[in-house]
PDB file of C-alpha atoms in Angstrom:
ATOM      1  CA  GLN Z   1      84.948 100.281  91.158  1.00  0.00           C
ATOM      2  CA  LYS Z   2      87.820 100.764  93.562  1.00  0.00           C
ATOM      3  CA  GLU Z   3      89.003 104.327  94.006  1.00  0.00           C
ATOM      4  CA  VAL Z   4      92.618 103.641  93.056  1.00  0.00           C
ATOM      5  CA  GLU Z   5      93.637 100.635  91.002  1.00  0.00           C
ATOM      6  CA  GLN Z   6      97.047  99.436  89.907  1.00  0.00           C
ATOM      7  CA  ASN Z   7      98.140  96.871  87.364  1.00  0.00           C
ATOM      8  CA  SER Z   8      98.190  93.468  88.944  1.00  0.00           C
ATOM      9  CA  GLY Z   9     101.554  91.942  89.538  1.00  0.00           C
ATOM     10  CA  PRO Z  10     103.939  90.589  90.037  1.00  0.00           C
ATOM     11  CA  LEU Z  11     105.781  92.364  87.252  1.00  0.00           C
ATOM     12  CA  SER Z  12     109.115  90.928  86.185  1.00  0.00           C
ATOM     13  CA  VAL Z  13     111.589  92.777  83.980  1.00  0.00           C
ATOM     14  CA  PRO Z  14     115.207  92.026  83.069  1.00  0.00           C
ATOM     15  CA  GLU Z  15     117.946  94.230  84.432  1.00  0.00           C
ATOM     16  CA  GLY Z  16     118.441  97.294  82.267  1.00  0.00           C
ATOM     17  CA  ALA Z  17     114.909  97.266  80.869  1.00  0.00           C
ATOM     18  CA  ILE Z  18     112.153  99.826  81.405  1.00  0.00           C
ATOM     19  CA  ALA Z  19     109.572  98.951  84.057  1.00  0.00           C
ATOM     20  CA  SER Z  20     106.140 100.489  83.566  1.00  0.00           C
ATOM     21  CA  LEU Z  21     103.759 100.763  86.490  1.00  0.00           C
ATOM     22  CA  ASN Z  22     100.209 101.949  85.960  1.00  0.00           C
ATOM     23  CA  CYS Z  23      97.539 103.451  88.162  1.00  0.00           C
ATOM     24  CA  THR Z  24      93.974 104.589  87.502  1.00  0.00           C
ATOM     25  CA  TYR Z  25      91.693 106.527  89.807  1.00  0.00           C
ATOM     26  CA  SER Z  26      87.989 107.153  89.949  1.00  0.00           C
ATOM     27  CA  ASP Z  27      87.664 110.679  91.366  1.00  0.00           C
ATOM     28  CA  ARG Z  28      87.914 113.059  88.414  1.00  0.00           C
ATOM     29  CA  GLY Z  29      88.552 115.985  90.754  1.00  0.00           C
ATOM     30  CA  SER Z  30      91.776 114.529  92.152  1.00  0.00           C
ATOM     31  CA  GLN Z  31      94.701 116.925  91.957  1.00  0.00           C
ATOM     32  CA  SER Z  32      97.723 115.354  93.631  1.00  0.00           C
ATOM     33  CA  PHE Z  33      99.369 112.046  92.885  1.00  0.00           C
ATOM     34  CA  PHE Z  34     102.197 110.225  94.613  1.00  0.00           C
ATOM     35  CA  TRP Z  35     104.349 107.164  94.014  1.00  0.00           C
ATOM     36  CA  TYR Z  36     105.829 105.251  96.934  1.00  0.00           C
ATOM     37  CA  ARG Z  37     108.261 102.340  96.999  1.00  0.00           C
ATOM     38  CA  GLN Z  38     108.056  99.711  99.718  1.00  0.00           C
ATOM     39  CA  TYR Z  39     110.758  97.132 100.229  1.00  0.00           C
ATOM     40  CA  SER Z  40     109.764  93.905 101.932  1.00  0.00           C
ATOM     41  CA  GLY Z  41     109.597  94.431 105.683  1.00  0.00           C
ATOM     42  CA  LYS Z  42     110.052  98.188 105.404  1.00  0.00           C
ATOM     43  CA  SER Z  43     107.701 101.151 105.404  1.00  0.00           C
ATOM     44  CA  PRO Z  44     106.741 103.023 102.223  1.00  0.00           C
ATOM     45  CA  GLU Z  45     109.064 105.771 101.032  1.00  0.00           C
ATOM     46  CA  LEU Z  46     108.076 108.599  98.728  1.00  0.00           C
ATOM     47  CA  ILE Z  47     109.594 108.472  95.237  1.00  0.00           C
ATOM     48  CA  MET Z  48     107.755 111.188  93.353  1.00  0.00           C
ATOM     49  CA  SER Z  49     104.837 113.581  93.425  1.00  0.00           C
ATOM     50  CA  ILE Z  50     103.062 114.904  90.353  1.00  0.00           C
ATOM     51  CA  TYR Z  51     100.355 117.531  90.123  1.00  0.00           C
ATOM     52  CA  SER Z  52     100.152 118.627  86.466  1.00  0.00           C
ATOM     53  CA  ASN Z  53      99.439 116.785  83.264  1.00  0.00           C
ATOM     54  CA  GLY Z  54     102.512 115.552  81.464  1.00  0.00           C
ATOM     55  CA  ASP Z  55     105.796 114.019  82.489  1.00  0.00           C
ATOM     56  CA  LYS Z  56     107.983 114.635  85.496  1.00  0.00           C
ATOM     57  CA  GLU Z  57     111.460 113.167  85.525  1.00  0.00           C
ATOM     58  CA  ASP Z  58     113.771 112.493  88.461  1.00  0.00           C
ATOM     59  CA  GLY Z  59     116.840 110.480  87.640  1.00  0.00           C
ATOM     60  CA  ARG Z  60     115.776 107.078  86.325  1.00  0.00           C
ATOM     61  CA  PHE Z  61     112.156 107.682  87.342  1.00  0.00           C
ATOM     62  CA  THR Z  62     109.493 109.376  85.218  1.00  0.00           C
ATOM     63  CA  ALA Z  63     105.960 109.972  86.410  1.00  0.00           C
ATOM     64  CA  GLN Z  64     103.292 110.588  83.802  1.00  0.00           C
ATOM     65  CA  LEU Z  65      99.886 112.086  84.515  1.00  0.00           C
ATOM     66  CA  ASN Z  66      96.824 112.271  82.275  1.00  0.00           C
ATOM     67  CA  LYS Z  67      93.906 113.742  84.202  1.00  0.00           C
ATOM     68  CA  ALA Z  68      91.495 113.403  81.286  1.00  0.00           C
ATOM     69  CA  SER Z  69      92.084 109.661  81.245  1.00  0.00           C
ATOM     70  CA  GLN Z  70      92.403 109.511  85.047  1.00  0.00           C
ATOM     71  CA  TYR Z  71      95.675 107.721  84.662  1.00  0.00           C
ATOM     72  CA  VAL Z  72      99.082 108.069  86.268  1.00  0.00           C
ATOM     73  CA  SER Z  73     102.122 105.940  85.585  1.00  0.00           C
ATOM     74  CA  LEU Z  74     105.667 105.468  86.777  1.00  0.00           C
ATOM     75  CA  LEU Z  75     108.453 104.469  84.416  1.00  0.00           C
ATOM     76  CA  ILE Z  76     111.740 103.158  85.752  1.00  0.00           C
ATOM     77  CA  ARG Z  77     114.526 103.269  83.170  1.00  0.00           C
ATOM     78  CA  ASP Z  78     117.587 101.031  83.319  1.00  0.00           C
ATOM     79  CA  SER Z  79     115.927  98.894  85.982  1.00  0.00           C
ATOM     80  CA  GLN Z  80     118.240  97.511  88.643  1.00  0.00           C
ATOM     81  CA  PRO Z  81     117.778  94.556  91.009  1.00  0.00           C
ATOM     82  CA  SER Z  82     117.654  97.115  93.821  1.00  0.00           C
ATOM     83  CA  ASP Z  83     114.423  98.455  92.286  1.00  0.00           C
ATOM     84  CA  SER Z  84     112.701  95.182  93.210  1.00  0.00           C
ATOM     85  CA  ALA Z  85     109.950  96.260  95.589  1.00  0.00           C
ATOM     86  CA  THR Z  86     106.236  96.982  95.783  1.00  0.00           C
ATOM     87  CA  TYR Z  87     105.199 100.293  94.255  1.00  0.00           C
ATOM     88  CA  LEU Z  88     102.202 102.115  95.691  1.00  0.00           C
ATOM     89  CA  CYS Z  89     100.199 104.765  93.881  1.00  0.00           C
ATOM     90  CA  ALA Z  90      98.447 107.329  96.094  1.00  0.00           C
ATOM     91  CA  VAL Z  91      95.863 109.908  95.070  1.00  0.00           C
ATOM     92  CA  LYS Z  92      94.596 112.921  96.964  1.00  0.00           C
ATOM     93  CA  THR Z  93      90.923 113.082  96.116  1.00  0.00           C
ATOM     94  CA  SER Z  94      88.671 116.108  95.717  1.00  0.00           C
ATOM     95  CA  TYR Z  95      87.262 115.375  99.169  1.00  0.00           C
ATOM     96  CA  ASP Z  96      90.687 115.760 100.752  1.00  0.00           C
ATOM     97  CA  LYS Z  97      91.427 112.138 101.400  1.00  0.00           C
ATOM     98  CA  VAL Z  98      94.572 110.321 100.287  1.00  0.00           C
ATOM     99  CA  ILE Z  99      93.766 106.903  98.877  1.00  0.00           C
ATOM    100  CA  PHE Z 100      96.457 104.286  98.323  1.00  0.00           C
ATOM    101  CA  GLY Z 101      96.263 101.661  95.627  1.00  0.00           C
ATOM    102  CA  PRO Z 102      96.918  97.988  96.405  1.00  0.00           C
ATOM    103  CA  GLY Z 103     100.444  98.142  95.020  1.00  0.00           C
ATOM    104  CA  THR Z 104     102.305  96.400  92.222  1.00  0.00           C
ATOM    105  CA  SER Z 105     105.162  94.053  93.030  1.00  0.00           C
ATOM    106  CA  LEU Z 106     108.176  94.543  90.748  1.00  0.00           C
ATOM    107  CA  SER Z 107     110.966  92.043  90.360  1.00  0.00           C
ATOM    108  CA  VAL Z 108     114.074  92.991  88.354  1.00  0.00           C
ATOM    109  CA  ILE Z 109     115.897  89.900  87.181  1.00  0.00           C
ATOM    110  CA  PRO Z 110     119.708  90.143  86.932  1.00  0.00           C
TER     111      PRO Z 110
ATOM    112  CA  GLY Q   1     113.775 114.566 114.958  1.00  0.00           C
ATOM    113  CA  ALA Q   2     114.494 114.113 111.291  1.00  0.00           C
ATOM    114  CA  GLY Q   3     111.674 111.714 110.544  1.00  0.00           C
ATOM    115  CA  VAL Q   4     108.557 110.059 111.897  1.00  0.00           C
ATOM    116  CA  SER Q   5     109.292 107.816 114.855  1.00  0.00           C
ATOM    117  CA  GLN Q   6     107.171 105.028 116.249  1.00  0.00           C
ATOM    118  CA  SER Q   7     107.393 102.962 119.395  1.00  0.00           C
ATOM    119  CA  PRO Q   8     107.664 100.208 120.227  1.00  0.00           C
ATOM    120  CA  SER Q   9     109.157  98.705 117.088  1.00  0.00           C
ATOM    121  CA  ASN Q  10     107.825  95.304 118.086  1.00  0.00           C
ATOM    122  CA  LYS Q  11     105.076  94.340 120.480  1.00  0.00           C
ATOM    123  CA  VAL Q  12     104.053  90.830 121.456  1.00  0.00           C
ATOM    124  CA  THR Q  13     100.949  90.561 123.568  1.00  0.00           C
ATOM    125  CA  GLU Q  14      98.432  88.002 124.695  1.00  0.00           C
ATOM    126  CA  LYS Q  15      94.913  87.857 123.350  1.00  0.00           C
ATOM    127  CA  GLY Q  16      92.619  90.042 125.423  1.00  0.00           C
ATOM    128  CA  LYS Q  17      95.273  92.510 126.574  1.00  0.00           C
ATOM    129  CA  ASP Q  18      95.268  96.200 125.679  1.00  0.00           C
ATOM    130  CA  VAL Q  19      98.132  97.770 123.741  1.00  0.00           C
ATOM    131  CA  GLU Q  20      99.239 101.336 123.048  1.00  0.00           C
ATOM    132  CA  LEU Q  21     101.235 102.312 120.003  1.00  0.00           C
ATOM    133  CA  ARG Q  22     102.928 105.686 119.782  1.00  0.00           C
ATOM    134  CA  CYS Q  23     103.721 107.936 116.845  1.00  0.00           C
ATOM    135  CA  ASP Q  24     105.891 111.043 116.922  1.00  0.00           C
ATOM    136  CA  PRO Q  25     105.460 112.975 113.655  1.00  0.00           C
ATOM    137  CA  ILE Q  26     107.869 115.228 111.821  1.00  0.00           C
ATOM    138  CA  SER Q  27     108.037 118.600 113.543  1.00  0.00           C
ATOM    139  CA  GLY Q  28     105.598 121.047 111.961  1.00  0.00           C
ATOM    140  CA  HIS Q  29     103.465 118.439 110.238  1.00  0.00           C
ATOM    141  CA  THR Q  30      99.871 119.056 111.221  1.00  0.00           C
ATOM    142  CA  ALA Q  31      98.399 116.005 109.508  1.00  0.00           C
ATOM    143  CA  LEU Q  32      98.901 112.527 110.952  1.00  0.00           C
ATOM    144  CA  TYR Q  33      97.677 109.192 109.630  1.00  0.00           C
ATOM    145  CA  TRP Q  34      97.506 105.654 110.985  1.00  0.00           C
ATOM    146  CA  TYR Q  35      97.496 102.635 108.683  1.00  0.00           C
ATOM    147  CA  ARG Q  36      97.552  98.902 109.216  1.00  0.00           C
ATOM    148  CA  GLN Q  37      99.328  96.447 106.938  1.00  0.00           C
ATOM    149  CA  SER Q  38      98.850  92.732 107.280  1.00  0.00           C
ATOM    150  CA  LEU Q  39     101.466  90.379 105.855  1.00  0.00           C
ATOM    151  CA  GLY Q  40     101.537  90.608 102.068  1.00  0.00           C
ATOM    152  CA  GLN Q  41      98.631  93.017 101.974  1.00  0.00           C
ATOM    153  CA  GLY Q  42      98.173  96.673 101.066  1.00  0.00           C
ATOM    154  CA  LEU Q  43      97.793  99.642 103.359  1.00  0.00           C
ATOM    155  CA  GLU Q  44      94.554  99.775 105.323  1.00  0.00           C
ATOM    156  CA  PHE Q  45      93.636 103.326 106.372  1.00  0.00           C
ATOM    157  CA  LEU Q  46      92.623 103.625 110.018  1.00  0.00           C
ATOM    158  CA  ILE Q  47      92.361 107.277 111.050  1.00  0.00           C
ATOM    159  CA  TYR Q  48      93.455 110.776 110.062  1.00  0.00           C
ATOM    160  CA  PHE Q  49      94.207 113.712 112.352  1.00  0.00           C
ATOM    161  CA  GLN Q  50      94.401 117.351 111.387  1.00  0.00           C
ATOM    162  CA  GLY Q  51      95.866 119.025 114.440  1.00  0.00           C
ATOM    163  CA  ASN Q  52      94.240 117.406 117.454  1.00  0.00           C
ATOM    164  CA  SER Q  53      90.953 116.639 115.760  1.00  0.00           C
ATOM    165  CA  ALA Q  54      90.149 113.500 113.817  1.00  0.00           C
ATOM    166  CA  PRO Q  55      87.945 114.431 110.868  1.00  0.00           C
ATOM    167  CA  ASP Q  56      88.143 110.936 109.452  1.00  0.00           C
ATOM    168  CA  LYS Q  57      87.848 107.882 111.693  1.00  0.00           C
ATOM    169  CA  SER Q  58      86.170 105.819 109.030  1.00  0.00           C
ATOM    170  CA  GLY Q  59      88.874 103.186 108.891  1.00  0.00           C
ATOM    171  CA  LEU Q  60      88.840 102.083 112.514  1.00  0.00           C
ATOM    172  CA  PRO Q  61      87.766  98.424 112.264  1.00  0.00           C
ATOM    173  CA  SER Q  62      85.869  98.217 115.551  1.00  0.00           C
ATOM    174  CA  ASP Q  63      85.195 100.092 118.767  1.00  0.00           C
ATOM    175  CA  ARG Q  64      88.179  98.304 120.291  1.00  0.00           C
ATOM    176  CA  PHE Q  65      90.348 100.713 118.338  1.00  0.00           C
ATOM    177  CA  SER Q  66      90.792 104.323 119.369  1.00  0.00           C
ATOM    178  CA  ALA Q  67      93.349 107.037 118.801  1.00  0.00           C
ATOM    179  CA  GLU Q  68      94.158 110.412 120.187  1.00  0.00           C
ATOM    180  CA  ARG Q  69      96.556 113.194 119.452  1.00  0.00           C
ATOM    181  CA  THR Q  70      97.656 115.775 121.963  1.00  0.00           C
ATOM    182  CA  GLY Q  71      99.324 119.123 121.434  1.00  0.00           C
ATOM    183  CA  GLY Q  72      99.083 118.659 117.707  1.00  0.00           C
ATOM    184  CA  SER Q  73     102.046 116.331 117.896  1.00  0.00           C
ATOM    185  CA  VAL Q  74     102.324 112.845 119.399  1.00  0.00           C
ATOM    186  CA  SER Q  75      99.564 110.354 118.683  1.00  0.00           C
ATOM    187  CA  THR Q  76      98.633 107.140 120.449  1.00  0.00           C
ATOM    188  CA  LEU Q  77      96.680 104.290 118.895  1.00  0.00           C
ATOM    189  CA  THR Q  78      95.060 102.051 121.485  1.00  0.00           C
ATOM    190  CA  ILE Q  79      93.717  98.590 120.829  1.00  0.00           C
ATOM    191  CA  GLN Q  80      91.629  97.123 123.612  1.00  0.00           C
ATOM    192  CA  ARG Q  81      91.039  93.417 124.174  1.00  0.00           C
ATOM    193  CA  THR Q  82      93.407  92.461 121.361  1.00  0.00           C
ATOM    194  CA  GLN Q  83      92.489  89.610 119.034  1.00  0.00           C
ATOM    195  CA  GLN Q  84      94.751  87.483 116.880  1.00  0.00           C
ATOM    196  CA  GLU Q  85      93.404  89.171 113.747  1.00  0.00           C
ATOM    197  CA  ASP Q  86      94.849  92.445 115.061  1.00  0.00           C
ATOM    198  CA  SER Q  87      98.343  91.119 114.339  1.00  0.00           C
ATOM    199  CA  ALA Q  88      99.873  93.369 111.685  1.00  0.00           C
ATOM    200  CA  VAL Q  89     102.317  96.195 111.156  1.00  0.00           C
ATOM    201  CA  TYR Q  90     100.864  99.524 112.256  1.00  0.00           C
ATOM    202  CA  LEU Q  91     102.253 102.445 110.276  1.00  0.00           C
ATOM    203  CA  CYS Q  92     102.058 106.112 111.079  1.00  0.00           C
ATOM    204  CA  ALA Q  93     102.613 108.891 108.556  1.00  0.00           C
ATOM    205  CA  SER Q  94     102.672 112.659 108.802  1.00  0.00           C
ATOM    206  CA  SER Q  95     102.455 115.516 106.340  1.00  0.00           C
ATOM    207  CA  PHE Q  96     101.653 119.127 105.820  1.00  0.00           C
ATOM    208  CA  PRO Q  97      97.930 119.238 105.013  1.00  0.00           C
ATOM    209  CA  TYR Q  98      97.147 117.311 101.860  1.00  0.00           C
ATOM    210  CA  ASN Q  99     100.793 116.948 100.835  1.00  0.00           C
ATOM    211  CA  GLU Q 100     103.141 114.006 100.577  1.00  0.00           C
ATOM    212  CA  GLN Q 101     103.043 111.681 103.553  1.00  0.00           C
ATOM    213  CA  PHE Q 102     106.197 110.482 105.242  1.00  0.00           C
ATOM    214  CA  PHE Q 103     106.026 107.163 107.013  1.00  0.00           C
ATOM    215  CA  GLY Q 104     107.541 105.954 110.239  1.00  0.00           C
ATOM    216  CA  PRO Q 105     109.229 102.561 110.542  1.00  0.00           C
ATOM    217  CA  GLY Q 106     106.095 100.918 111.915  1.00  0.00           C
ATOM    218  CA  THR Q 107     105.199  98.821 114.938  1.00  0.00           C
ATOM    219  CA  ARG Q 108     104.913  95.090 114.395  1.00  0.00           C
ATOM    220  CA  LEU Q 109     102.146  93.784 116.638  1.00  0.00           C
ATOM    221  CA  THR Q 110     101.834  90.079 117.348  1.00  0.00           C
ATOM    222  CA  VAL Q 111      98.859  88.825 119.334  1.00  0.00           C
ATOM    223  CA  LEU Q 112      99.340  85.323 120.689  1.00  0.00           C
TER     224      LEU Q 112
END
């Protein structure tokens, strides 16, 4: 089992819809979780961090964390073509290592 | 500087040559990471520095790869006797310990 897994893409959604990106992790002791966005040919940029169970909202983005299920997700409301990118989930494990998932490619269709 | 900087932005070299890639982290960030990303692939962890020490070198793919960090700031990744499979984008990131990482723009390495 890989340490951090993400739903396989590519994911296509119509403009204005909700995009749902999922991530699961294997280390039950993990405490910190991050979502990054990476445009083609660019470096990853941090979108959100989440540390506690529940939802965290920032504009059109909502991160959801469920430590019991070892699951973290990112919802993008009112998706725009400019949201088309690869989204990376990252987890800080209990042994102080940050592990990145393989990424999910999102395409928002106008 | 405001963000992580890397140099050069692009490097073309011949097979067998040595290359040095530089990373200048955000001021005050004690943690520094090197990753490699091949075309269309995910991030491949190479090495992690906390201050000047490297507690995790587990990702270095071979002994041709080495990295150092001096003064708790600038880091250099050296690849000796480059091979074509070394061609990739090399990304550096920095952070406060165990916090969000901030990435530099990367160095695109092409080995002919």
